[in-house]
Coordinates of N, CA and C in Angstrom, one line a residue:
M165 N 42.7 21.3 -109.7 CA 41.8 20.9 -108.7 C 42.0 21.5 -107.3
T166 N 41.2 21.7 -106.2 CA 41.4 22.0 -105.0 C 42.1 21.0 -104.3
N167 N 42.8 21.7 -103.0 CA 43.5 20.5 -102.1 C 42.5 19.5 -101.6
E168 N 41.1 20.1 -101.3 CA 40.3 19.1 -100.8 C 39.9 17.9 -101.7
I169 N 39.8 18.3 -103.1 CA 39.5 17.3 -104.0 C 40.9 16.2 -104.1
W170 N 42.0 16.8 -104.2 CA 43.2 16.2 -104.2 C 43.2 15.1 -102.9
A171 N 42.8 15.6 -101.8 CA 42.6 14.7 -100.5 C 41.7 13.6 -100.8
V172 N 40.6 13.8 -101.4 CA 39.9 12.6 -101.8 C 40.5 11.7 -102.7
V173 N 41.1 12.2 -103.7 CA 41.7 11.3 -104.5 C 43.0 10.6 -104.0
A174 N 43.8 11.2 -103.3 CA 44.7 10.5 -102.5 C 44.3 9.4 -101.7
F175 N 43.2 9.7 -100.8 CA 42.5 8.7 -100.1 C 42.2 7.4 -100.8
L176 N 41.5 7.7 -101.9 CA 41.0 6.4 -102.7 C 42.1 5.8 -103.3
A177 N 43.2 6.5 -103.8 CA 44.1 5.7 -104.6 C 44.9 5.0 -103.6
T178 N 45.2 5.6 -102.3 CA 46.0 4.9 -101.3 C 45.4 3.5 -100.9
F179 N 44.1 3.6 -100.5 CA 43.5 2.4 -100.1 C 43.2 1.3 -101.1
I180 N 42.8 1.9 -102.4 CA 42.6 0.9 -103.5 C 43.8 0.1 -103.9
L181 N 45.0 1.0 -103.8 CA 46.3 0.3 -104.1 C 46.8 -0.6 -103.1
L182 N 46.3 -0.2 -101.8 CA 46.7 -1.2 -100.6 C 45.9 -2.4 -100.9
V183 N 44.6 -2.5 -101.1 CA 43.9 -3.6 -101.4 C 44.4 -4.5 -102.5
L184 N 44.8 -3.9 -103.7 CA 45.3 -4.6 -104.8 C 46.6 -5.3 -104.5
M185 N 47.5 -4.6 -103.7 CA 48.6 -5.3 -103.4 C 48.5 -6.5 -102.5
Y186 N 47.5 -6.5 -101.6 CA 47.2 -7.6 -100.9 C 46.5 -8.7 -101.7
R187 N 45.7 -8.3 -102.7 CA 44.9 -9.2 -103.5 C 46.0 -9.9 -104.5
L188 N 47.0 -9.2 -105.0 CA 47.8 -9.7 -105.9 C 49.0 -10.4 -105.4
Y189 N 49.4 -9.9 -104.2 CA 50.7 -10.5 -103.6 C 50.6 -11.2 -102.3
G190 N 49.3 -11.0 -101.6 CA 49.2 -11.7 -100.5 C 49.8 -10.9 -99.2
K191 N 50.3 -11.9 -98.3 CA 51.1 -11.2 -97.2 C 52.3 -10.5 -97.7
N192 N 53.0 -10.9 -98.7 CA 54.1 -10.2 -99.0 C 53.9 -8.8 -99.6
G193 N 52.7 -8.6 -100.2 CA 52.2 -7.3 -100.7 C 52.0 -6.4 -99.4
L194 N 51.5 -6.8 -98.5 CA 51.3 -6.0 -97.2 C 52.6 -5.6 -96.7
F195 N 53.6 -6.5 -96.7 CA 55.0 -6.2 -96.2 C 55.8 -5.1 -97.0
V196 N 55.5 -5.3 -98.3 CA 56.0 -4.4 -99.3 C 55.3 -2.9 -99.0
W197 N 54.0 -3.0 -98.8 CA 53.2 -1.6 -98.5 C 53.7 -1.0 -97.3
V198 N 54.0 -1.7 -96.4 CA 54.6 -1.2 -95.1 C 56.0 -0.5 -95.5
A199 N 56.7 -1.3 -96.2 CA 58.1 -0.8 -96.4 C 58.3 0.6 -97.3
I200 N 57.4 0.4 -98.3 CA 57.5 1.6 -99.3 C 56.5 2.7 -98.8
G201 N 55.6 2.3 -98.0 CA 54.7 3.4 -97.4 C 55.4 4.2 -96.4
T202 N 56.1 3.6 -95.7 CA 56.8 4.3 -94.6 C 58.0 5.3 -95.2
V203 N 58.5 4.8 -96.4 CA 59.6 5.8 -97.0 C 58.8 6.8 -97.5
I204 N 57.7 6.7 -98.2 CA 57.2 7.8 -98.9 C 56.4 8.7 -98.0
A205 N 55.9 8.2 -97.0 CA 55.2 9.0 -96.0 C 56.2 10.0 -95.3
N206 N 57.2 9.4 -95.3 CA 58.4 10.4 -94.5 C 58.9 11.4 -95.5
I207 N 58.7 11.3 -96.7 CA 59.0 12.2 -97.9 C 57.7 13.1 -97.9
Q208 N 56.6 12.6 -97.8 CA 55.4 13.5 -98.0 C 55.3 14.5 -96.8
V209 N 55.6 13.9 -95.7 CA 55.3 14.8 -94.5 C 56.2 16.1 -94.5
T210 N 57.2 16.2 -95.3 CA 57.8 17.5 -95.5 C 57.1 18.6 -96.1
K211 N 55.9 18.5 -96.7 CA 55.2 19.3 -97.3 C 53.9 19.7 -96.5
T212 N 53.9 21.0 -96.2 CA 52.7 21.6 -95.4 C 51.6 22.2 -96.5
V213 N 50.4 21.9 -96.2 CA 49.4 22.4 -96.9 C 48.2 22.9 -96.3
E214 N 47.4 23.8 -96.9 CA 46.0 24.3 -96.4 C 45.0 23.6 -96.9
I215 N 44.4 22.8 -96.0 CA 43.2 22.1 -96.4 C 41.9 22.2 -95.3
F216 N 40.9 22.4 -96.0 CA 39.8 22.5 -95.1 C 40.0 23.8 -94.2
G217 N 40.7 24.8 -94.6 CA 40.9 26.0 -93.8 C 41.9 25.9 -92.7
I218 N 42.7 24.7 -92.7 CA 43.6 24.5 -91.5 C 45.0 24.0 -92.0
T219 N 46.1 24.2 -91.3 CA 47.5 23.7 -91.6 C 47.6 22.2 -91.4
A220 N 48.1 21.6 -92.3 CA 48.4 20.2 -92.1 C 49.7 19.7 -93.1
T221 N 50.3 18.6 -92.5 CA 51.2 18.1 -93.4 C 50.6 16.9 -94.3
L222 N 51.3 16.6 -95.3 CA 50.9 15.4 -96.2 C 51.5 14.1 -95.4
G223 N 51.1 12.9 -96.0 CA 51.5 11.8 -95.3 C 50.5 11.1 -94.4
N224 N 49.6 11.9 -94.0 CA 48.7 11.2 -93.1 C 47.8 10.2 -93.5
V225 N 47.3 10.1 -94.8 CA 46.6 9.0 -95.3 C 47.6 7.9 -95.5
L226 N 48.7 8.2 -96.0 CA 49.5 7.0 -96.2 C 50.0 6.3 -94.7
F227 N 50.4 7.1 -93.8 CA 50.5 6.6 -92.4 C 49.3 5.8 -91.9
A228 N 48.3 6.3 -92.1 CA 47.0 5.5 -91.8 C 46.9 4.3 -92.4
S229 N 47.2 4.2 -93.6 CA 47.2 3.0 -94.4 C 48.1 1.9 -93.9
I230 N 49.3 2.3 -93.3 CA 50.4 1.5 -92.7 C 49.8 0.9 -91.5
Y231 N 48.9 1.6 -90.6 CA 48.3 1.0 -89.4 C 47.3 0.0 -89.9
L232 N 46.5 0.3 -91.1 CA 45.6 -0.7 -91.5 C 46.3 -2.1 -91.9
A233 N 47.4 -1.8 -92.7 CA 48.2 -2.9 -93.2 C 48.7 -3.9 -92.0
T234 N 49.2 -3.2 -90.9 CA 49.7 -4.0 -89.9 C 48.5 -4.6 -89.1
D235 N 47.4 -3.8 -89.1 CA 46.1 -4.6 -88.6 C 45.7 -5.6 -89.1
L236 N 45.8 -5.7 -90.5 CA 45.5 -6.8 -91.5 C 46.2 -8.0 -91.1
L237 N 47.6 -7.6 -90.9 CA 48.6 -8.7 -90.8 C 48.3 -9.4 -89.5
N238 N 48.1 -8.6 -88.4 CA 47.8 -8.9 -87.1 C 46.6 -9.9 -87.2
D239 N 45.5 -9.5 -87.7 CA 44.4 -10.2 -87.6 C 44.3 -11.5 -88.4
I240 N 44.9 -11.5 -89.5 CA 45.0 -12.6 -90.3 C 46.1 -13.6 -90.1
Y241 N 47.2 -13.0 -89.9 CA 48.5 -14.0 -89.7 C 49.1 -13.9 -88.4
G242 N 48.6 -13.1 -87.5 CA 49.0 -13.1 -86.0 C 50.1 -12.0 -85.7
R243 N 50.2 -11.9 -84.4 CA 51.1 -10.8 -83.9 C 52.5 -10.8 -84.3
A244 N 53.2 -12.0 -84.3 CA 54.4 -12.1 -84.8 C 54.6 -11.5 -86.2
T245 N 53.8 -11.8 -87.0 CA 53.9 -11.4 -88.5 C 53.8 -9.7 -88.4
A246 N 52.9 -9.2 -87.7 CA 52.7 -7.8 -87.6 C 53.9 -7.1 -87.1
K247 N 54.5 -7.7 -86.1 CA 55.8 -7.1 -85.5 C 56.9 -7.2 -86.6
K248 N 56.9 -8.2 -87.4 CA 58.0 -8.3 -88.5 C 57.7 -7.1 -89.4
A249 N 56.4 -6.8 -89.9 CA 56.2 -5.8 -90.6 C 56.7 -4.5 -90.2
V250 N 56.5 -4.3 -88.8 CA 56.7 -3.0 -88.2 C 58.3 -2.7 -88.4
W251 N 59.0 -3.9 -88.1 CA 60.5 -3.7 -88.1 C 61.0 -3.5 -89.5
L252 N 60.2 -4.2 -90.5 CA 60.6 -3.9 -91.8 C 60.5 -2.4 -92.2
G253 N 59.3 -1.7 -91.7 CA 59.3 -0.3 -91.9 C 60.3 0.5 -91.4
F254 N 60.6 0.1 -90.1 CA 61.7 0.8 -89.4 C 63.0 0.7 -90.2
A255 N 63.4 -0.6 -90.7 CA 64.5 -0.6 -91.5 C 64.6 0.1 -92.9
S256 N 63.4 0.0 -93.5 CA 63.2 1.0 -94.7 C 63.7 2.4 -94.6
V257 N 63.2 3.0 -93.4 CA 63.4 4.3 -93.2 C 65.0 4.5 -92.9
I258 N 65.6 3.7 -92.1 CA 67.0 3.9 -91.8 C 67.7 3.7 -93.2
V259 N 67.4 2.9 -94.2 CA 68.3 2.5 -95.2 C 68.0 4.1 -96.2
M260 N 66.8 4.5 -96.2 CA 66.7 5.7 -96.8 C 67.4 6.8 -96.4
V261 N 67.5 7.0 -95.1 CA 68.3 8.1 -94.4 C 69.7 8.1 -94.6
V262 N 70.4 6.8 -94.5 CA 71.6 6.6 -94.7 C 72.0 6.9 -96.1
L263 N 71.5 6.3 -97.1 CA 71.8 6.4 -98.5 C 71.4 7.9 -98.9
M264 N 70.6 8.4 -98.6 CA 70.3 9.7 -99.1 C 71.3 10.8 -98.3
S265 N 71.7 10.6 -97.2 CA 72.6 11.4 -96.5 C 73.8 11.3 -97.2
I266 N 74.5 10.0 -97.8 CA 75.6 9.9 -98.4 C 75.5 10.6 -99.7
S267 N 74.4 10.4 -100.4 CA 74.1 11.3 -101.9 C 74.2 12.7 -101.7
L268 N 73.8 13.2 -100.6 CA 73.9 14.7 -100.4 C 75.4 15.2 -100.2
A269 N 76.2 14.2 -99.6 CA 77.7 14.4 -99.4 C 78.5 14.6 -100.6
F270 N 78.0 14.1 -101.6 CA 78.7 14.3 -103.0 C 78.8 15.7 -103.4
T271 N 80.0 16.3 -103.8 CA 80.0 17.7 -104.3 C 79.4 17.5 -105.8
P272 N 78.3 18.2 -106.0 CA 77.7 18.3 -107.2 C 78.4 18.9 -108.5
A273 N 78.3 18.5 -109.6 CA 79.0 19.1 -110.8 C 78.4 20.5 -111.1
E274 N 78.9 21.2 -111.8 CA 78.5 22.6 -112.1 C 77.1 22.5 -112.9
S275 N 77.0 21.5 -113.7 CA 75.9 21.4 -114.4 C 74.6 20.7 -113.7
D276 N 74.8 20.4 -112.5 CA 73.9 19.7 -111.7 C 72.8 20.7 -111.3
I277 N 71.5 20.1 -111.4 CA 70.3 21.0 -111.1 C 69.5 20.4 -109.9
A278 N 70.0 19.3 -109.3 CA 69.2 18.6 -108.2 C 69.6 18.8 -106.8
Q279 N 71.0 19.1 -106.5 CA 71.4 19.1 -105.2 C 70.7 20.1 -104.4
D280 N 70.5 21.3 -104.7 CA 69.7 22.3 -103.9 C 68.3 21.7 -103.5
S281 N 67.6 21.0 -104.4 CA 66.3 20.6 -104.3 C 66.2 19.3 -103.2
M282 N 67.3 18.6 -103.6 CA 67.6 17.3 -102.7 C 67.9 17.8 -101.3
Q283 N 68.8 19.0 -101.1 CA 69.1 19.2 -99.9 C 67.9 19.8 -99.0
T284 N 67.1 20.6 -99.8 CA 65.9 21.2 -99.2 C 65.0 20.1 -98.7
L285 N 64.7 18.9 -99.5 CA 64.0 17.9 -99.1 C 64.5 16.9 -98.2
F286 N 65.7 16.5 -98.4 CA 66.2 15.3 -97.7 C 67.2 15.9 -96.5
G287 N 67.6 17.0 -96.6 CA 68.4 17.7 -95.6 C 67.4 17.6 -94.1
L288 N 66.2 17.8 -94.3 CA 65.2 17.9 -93.4 C 64.7 16.6 -92.9
V289 N 64.9 15.6 -93.9 CA 64.3 14.3 -93.6 C 64.9 13.6 -92.4
P290 N 66.2 13.6 -92.2 CA 66.9 13.1 -90.9 C 66.1 13.3 -89.7
R291 N 65.9 14.6 -89.3 CA 65.2 15.0 -88.1 C 63.8 14.4 -88.2
I292 N 63.0 14.5 -89.4 CA 61.8 13.9 -89.6 C 61.9 12.5 -89.4
A293 N 62.8 11.8 -90.0 CA 62.9 10.5 -89.8 C 63.2 9.9 -88.4
I294 N 64.0 10.7 -87.7 CA 64.1 10.3 -86.3 C 62.9 10.5 -85.5
G295 N 62.1 11.5 -85.7 CA 60.8 11.6 -85.1 C 59.9 10.6 -85.6
S296 N 59.9 10.2 -86.8 CA 59.0 9.3 -87.2 C 59.3 7.9 -86.8
I297 N 60.6 7.6 -86.9 CA 61.2 6.3 -86.3 C 60.8 6.0 -84.9
I298 N 61.1 7.0 -84.0 CA 60.6 6.8 -82.7 C 59.1 6.7 -82.3
A299 N 58.4 7.8 -83.1 CA 56.9 7.4 -83.0 C 56.3 6.4 -83.5
Y300 N 56.8 5.7 -84.9 CA 56.5 4.8 -85.5 C 56.6 3.5 -84.7
I301 N 57.7 3.3 -84.3 CA 58.0 2.0 -83.5 C 57.0 2.0 -82.2
I302 N 57.0 3.1 -81.4 CA 56.2 3.0 -80.2 C 54.7 3.0 -80.6
G303 N 54.4 3.7 -81.5 CA 52.9 3.7 -81.9 C 52.5 2.3 -82.5
Q304 N 53.2 1.7 -83.3 CA 53.0 0.4 -83.9 C 52.9 -0.6 -82.9
Y305 N 53.9 -0.6 -82.0 CA 53.8 -1.5 -81.0 C 52.6 -1.4 -80.1
I306 N 52.2 -0.3 -79.7 CA 51.2 -0.1 -78.8 C 49.9 -0.5 -79.8
D307 N 49.8 -0.2 -81.1 CA 48.7 -0.6 -81.8 C 48.6 -2.1 -81.8
V308 N 49.7 -2.8 -82.0 CA 49.7 -4.3 -82.1 C 49.2 -4.8 -80.8
Y309 N 49.6 -4.2 -79.6 CA 49.2 -4.7 -78.3 C 47.6 -4.4 -78.1
I310 N 47.4 -3.3 -78.4 CA 45.9 -2.9 -78.0 C 45.1 -3.8 -79.0
F311 N 45.3 -4.0 -80.3 CA 44.5 -4.7 -81.2 C 44.4 -6.1 -80.6
N312 N 45.4 -6.8 -80.2 CA 45.4 -8.2 -79.7 C 44.6 -8.2 -78.4
W313 N 44.7 -7.2 -77.6 CA 43.9 -7.0 -76.2 C 42.4 -7.1 -76.6
I314 N 42.1 -6.2 -77.6 CA 40.7 -6.1 -78.0 C 40.3 -7.5 -78.5
K315 N 41.0 -8.0 -79.4 CA 40.7 -9.2 -80.0 C 40.3 -10.4 -79.2
K316 N 41.0 -10.4 -77.8 CA 40.7 -11.5 -77.1 C 39.0 -11.2 -76.5
R317 N 38.5 -10.0 -76.7 CA 37.3 -9.9 -76.2 C 36.3 -9.8 -77.6
F318 N 36.7 -9.3 -78.5 CA 35.9 -9.2 -79.9 C 36.6 -9.9 -80.9
S319 N 36.5 -11.2 -81.1 CA 37.2 -12.0 -82.1 C 36.8 -12.3 -83.4
S320 N 35.5 -12.0 -83.6 CA 34.8 -12.5 -84.8 C 35.2 -11.5 -86.1
D321 N 35.0 -12.1 -87.2 CA 35.4 -11.3 -88.4 C 34.6 -9.9 -88.3
R322 N 33.2 -10.1 -87.9 CA 32.5 -8.9 -88.0 C 32.9 -7.8 -87.1
T323 N 33.7 -8.2 -86.0 CA 34.1 -7.1 -85.0 C 35.4 -6.6 -85.4
F324 N 36.0 -6.8 -86.6 CA 37.2 -6.3 -86.9 C 37.3 -4.8 -86.8
Y325 N 36.3 -4.1 -87.1 CA 36.2 -2.7 -87.1 C 36.4 -2.2 -85.7
I326 N 36.0 -3.0 -84.6 CA 36.1 -2.6 -83.2 C 37.6 -2.6 -82.9
R327 N 38.3 -3.7 -83.4 CA 39.9 -3.8 -83.1 C 40.6 -2.8 -83.8
A328 N 40.2 -2.4 -85.1 CA 41.0 -1.5 -85.9 C 40.7 -0.1 -85.4
Y329 N 39.5 0.3 -85.1 CA 39.2 1.7 -84.5 C 39.8 1.8 -83.1
G330 N 39.6 0.8 -82.3 CA 40.2 0.9 -81.0 C 41.7 1.1 -80.9
S331 N 42.3 0.3 -81.6 CA 43.8 0.2 -81.6 C 44.5 1.4 -82.2
T332 N 43.9 1.9 -83.4 CA 44.6 3.0 -84.2 C 44.1 4.2 -83.5
T333 N 42.9 4.3 -82.9 CA 42.7 5.7 -82.4 C 43.5 6.0 -81.2
I334 N 43.9 5.1 -80.3 CA 44.9 5.3 -79.3 C 46.4 5.4 -79.7
S335 N 46.8 4.5 -80.5 CA 48.0 4.4 -81.0 C 48.4 5.7 -82.0
S336 N 47.7 6.1 -82.7 CA 47.9 7.2 -83.5 C 48.0 8.5 -82.8
L337 N 47.4 8.5 -81.6 CA 47.3 9.8 -80.7 C 48.8 10.0 -80.2
I338 N 49.2 8.9 -79.8 CA 50.7 8.8 -79.1 C 51.7 9.1 -80.3
D339 N 51.6 8.5 -81.2 CA 52.4 8.5 -82.7 C 52.3 10.0 -82.9
T340 N 51.4 10.6 -83.2 CA 51.4 11.9 -83.7 C 51.9 13.0 -82.8
A341 N 51.6 12.7 -81.4 CA 52.3 13.7 -80.4 C 53.8 13.5 -80.4
L342 N 54.4 12.4 -80.4 CA 55.6 12.1 -80.3 C 56.5 12.7 -81.6
F343 N 55.8 12.5 -83.0 CA 56.4 12.9 -84.1 C 56.3 14.6 -84.1
S344 N 55.2 15.1 -83.9 CA 55.1 16.5 -83.9 C 56.2 17.3 -83.1
I345 N 56.4 16.7 -81.8 CA 57.4 17.4 -81.1 C 58.7 17.2 -81.5
I346 N 59.1 16.0 -81.8 CA 60.6 15.6 -82.3 C 60.8 16.3 -83.7
A347 N 59.9 16.1 -84.7 CA 60.1 16.7 -86.0 C 60.1 18.2 -86.2
F348 N 59.1 18.8 -85.4 CA 59.0 20.3 -85.7 C 59.0 21.3 -84.6
Y349 N 59.5 20.7 -83.4 CA 59.6 21.8 -82.3 C 60.9 22.4 -82.4
G350 N 60.8 23.7 -82.4 CA 61.9 24.5 -82.5 C 62.3 25.0 -84.0
V351 N 61.8 24.2 -84.9 CA 61.8 24.5 -86.3 C 60.7 25.4 -86.5
M352 N 59.5 25.1 -86.3 CA 58.2 26.1 -86.4 C 57.8 26.7 -85.2
P353 N 57.0 27.6 -85.1 CA 56.5 28.4 -83.9 C 55.6 27.0 -83.2
G354 N 55.7 27.2 -81.9 CA 55.1 26.4 -81.1 C 53.5 26.2 -81.4
A355 N 52.9 27.4 -81.7 CA 51.4 27.3 -82.0 C 51.1 26.6 -83.4
V356 N 52.2 26.7 -84.4 CA 52.1 25.9 -85.5 C 52.3 24.6 -85.4
V357 N 53.2 24.1 -84.4 CA 53.4 22.6 -84.1 C 52.2 22.0 -83.5
F358 N 51.5 22.7 -82.7 CA 50.4 22.4 -81.9 C 49.3 22.2 -82.9
E359 N 49.3 23.1 -83.9 CA 47.9 23.1 -84.9 C 48.4 21.9 -85.8
I360 N 49.5 21.6 -86.1 CA 50.0 20.4 -86.8 C 49.7 19.1 -86.2
F361 N 49.9 19.1 -85.0 CA 49.6 18.0 -84.1 C 47.9 17.7 -84.1
V362 N 47.2 18.7 -83.8 CA 45.7 18.6 -83.8 C 45.2 18.0 -85.1
T363 N 45.6 18.9 -86.1 CA 45.0 18.5 -87.6 C 45.6 17.2 -88.1
T364 N 46.8 16.9 -87.8 CA 47.2 15.6 -88.2 C 46.5 14.5 -87.5
Y365 N 46.4 14.6 -86.1 CA 45.6 13.4 -85.5 C 44.0 13.5 -85.9
L366 N 43.5 14.5 -86.3 CA 42.1 14.5 -86.7 C 42.0 14.0 -88.1
F367 N 43.1 14.3 -89.0 CA 43.0 13.7 -90.2 C 43.3 12.2 -90.2
K368 N 44.1 11.7 -89.3 CA 44.5 10.3 -89.2 C 43.2 9.5 -88.6
L369 N 42.4 10.1 -87.7 CA 41.3 9.7 -87.0 C 40.2 9.6 -88.1
M370 N 40.2 10.6 -88.9 CA 38.9 10.6 -90.1 C 39.3 9.5 -91.1
T371 N 40.7 9.4 -91.3 CA 41.0 8.3 -92.2 C 40.7 7.0 -91.8
T372 N 41.1 6.8 -90.6 CA 40.8 5.4 -89.9 C 39.4 5.1 -90.0
L373 N 38.5 6.0 -89.7 CA 37.0 6.0 -89.6 C 36.5 5.5 -91.0
L374 N 37.3 6.0 -92.1 CA 36.8 5.7 -93.5 C 37.6 4.5 -94.1
N375 N 38.6 4.1 -93.5 CA 39.3 3.2 -94.2 C 39.0 1.7 -93.9
V376 N 38.4 1.6 -92.7 CA 38.1 0.1 -92.3 C 37.2 -0.7 -93.3
P377 N 36.3 -0.2 -94.0 CA 35.8 -0.9 -95.0 C 36.7 -1.5 -96.2
F378 N 37.8 -0.8 -96.5 CA 38.8 -1.4 -97.3 C 39.5 -2.7 -96.6
G379 N 39.6 -2.4 -95.3 CA 40.1 -3.7 -94.5 C 39.2 -4.9 -94.8
Y380 N 37.9 -4.7 -94.6 CA 36.9 -5.9 -94.9 C 37.1 -6.3 -96.3
I381 N 37.4 -5.6 -97.2 CA 37.6 -6.0 -98.5 C 38.7 -7.0 -98.7
A382 N 40.0 -6.3 -98.1 CA 40.9 -7.0 -98.0 C 41.0 -8.4 -97.3
K383 N 40.2 -8.4 -96.3 CA 40.0 -9.7 -95.5 C 39.2 -10.6 -96.2
S384 N 38.3 -10.3 -97.2 CA 37.5 -11.2 -98.0 C 38.4 -11.9 -98.9
F385 N 39.7 -11.4 -99.1 CA 40.6 -12.2 -100.1 C 41.4 -13.2 -99.3
A386 N 41.4 -13.1 -98.1 CA 42.4 -14.0 -97.1 C 42.5 -15.4 -97.5
K387 N 41.4 -16.0 -97.8 CA 41.4 -17.5 -98.3 C 41.9 -17.6 -99.7
D388 N 42.0 -16.7 -100.5 CA 42.4 -16.8 -101.9 C 44.0 -16.4 -102.1
V389 N 44.7 -15.7 -101.1 CA 45.9 -15.4 -101.1 C 46.8 -16.0 -100.1
D390 N 48.2 -16.0 -100.3 CA 49.1 -16.6 -99.3 C 49.3 -15.6 -98.2

């Protein structure tokens, strides 16, 4: 299949799984989603692909789903719960970086086949993780703040899309800019870094526009889950 078809598959799989996690496990399911999603997205983002004729990194869909998860926690359970999820994601990345860095420090056996591949993948992750952590914390806190600011003016269930679109559009712009500079500047040519920033933000924006219906589906379960 082409990359474009895989992009559709990735989008549907990501948000269907997010909704299922909430339906089956309630608030804890969203906490788990933020934690594992942040770890997986930081691994995915090391891969660059050509899609729709432009260069982009993977992880955009998963990062967008994390914003939706925190928006749902914010909307249903309140600002303090959303902040707790943000810090849970932060802690998850720290744990991954520390443990994988220790794993790479081991001298591999002569029969080992994994060290070079792990070094290629996780040797880059610390820099990406630093960029991700800084961008993640700042972006998520801005998202939570803007979401609550909008909610004071548009508080009904029907206007969830206004809160989700408004907060994520602004916060993901700042998140993407910070991440692109910290993670890739000096590693890739400036023109490529700028292209990654633009395409990453556009993909996140497009994903946000398409994922809010899944947010409404998840919200419809709120009375049936903890």
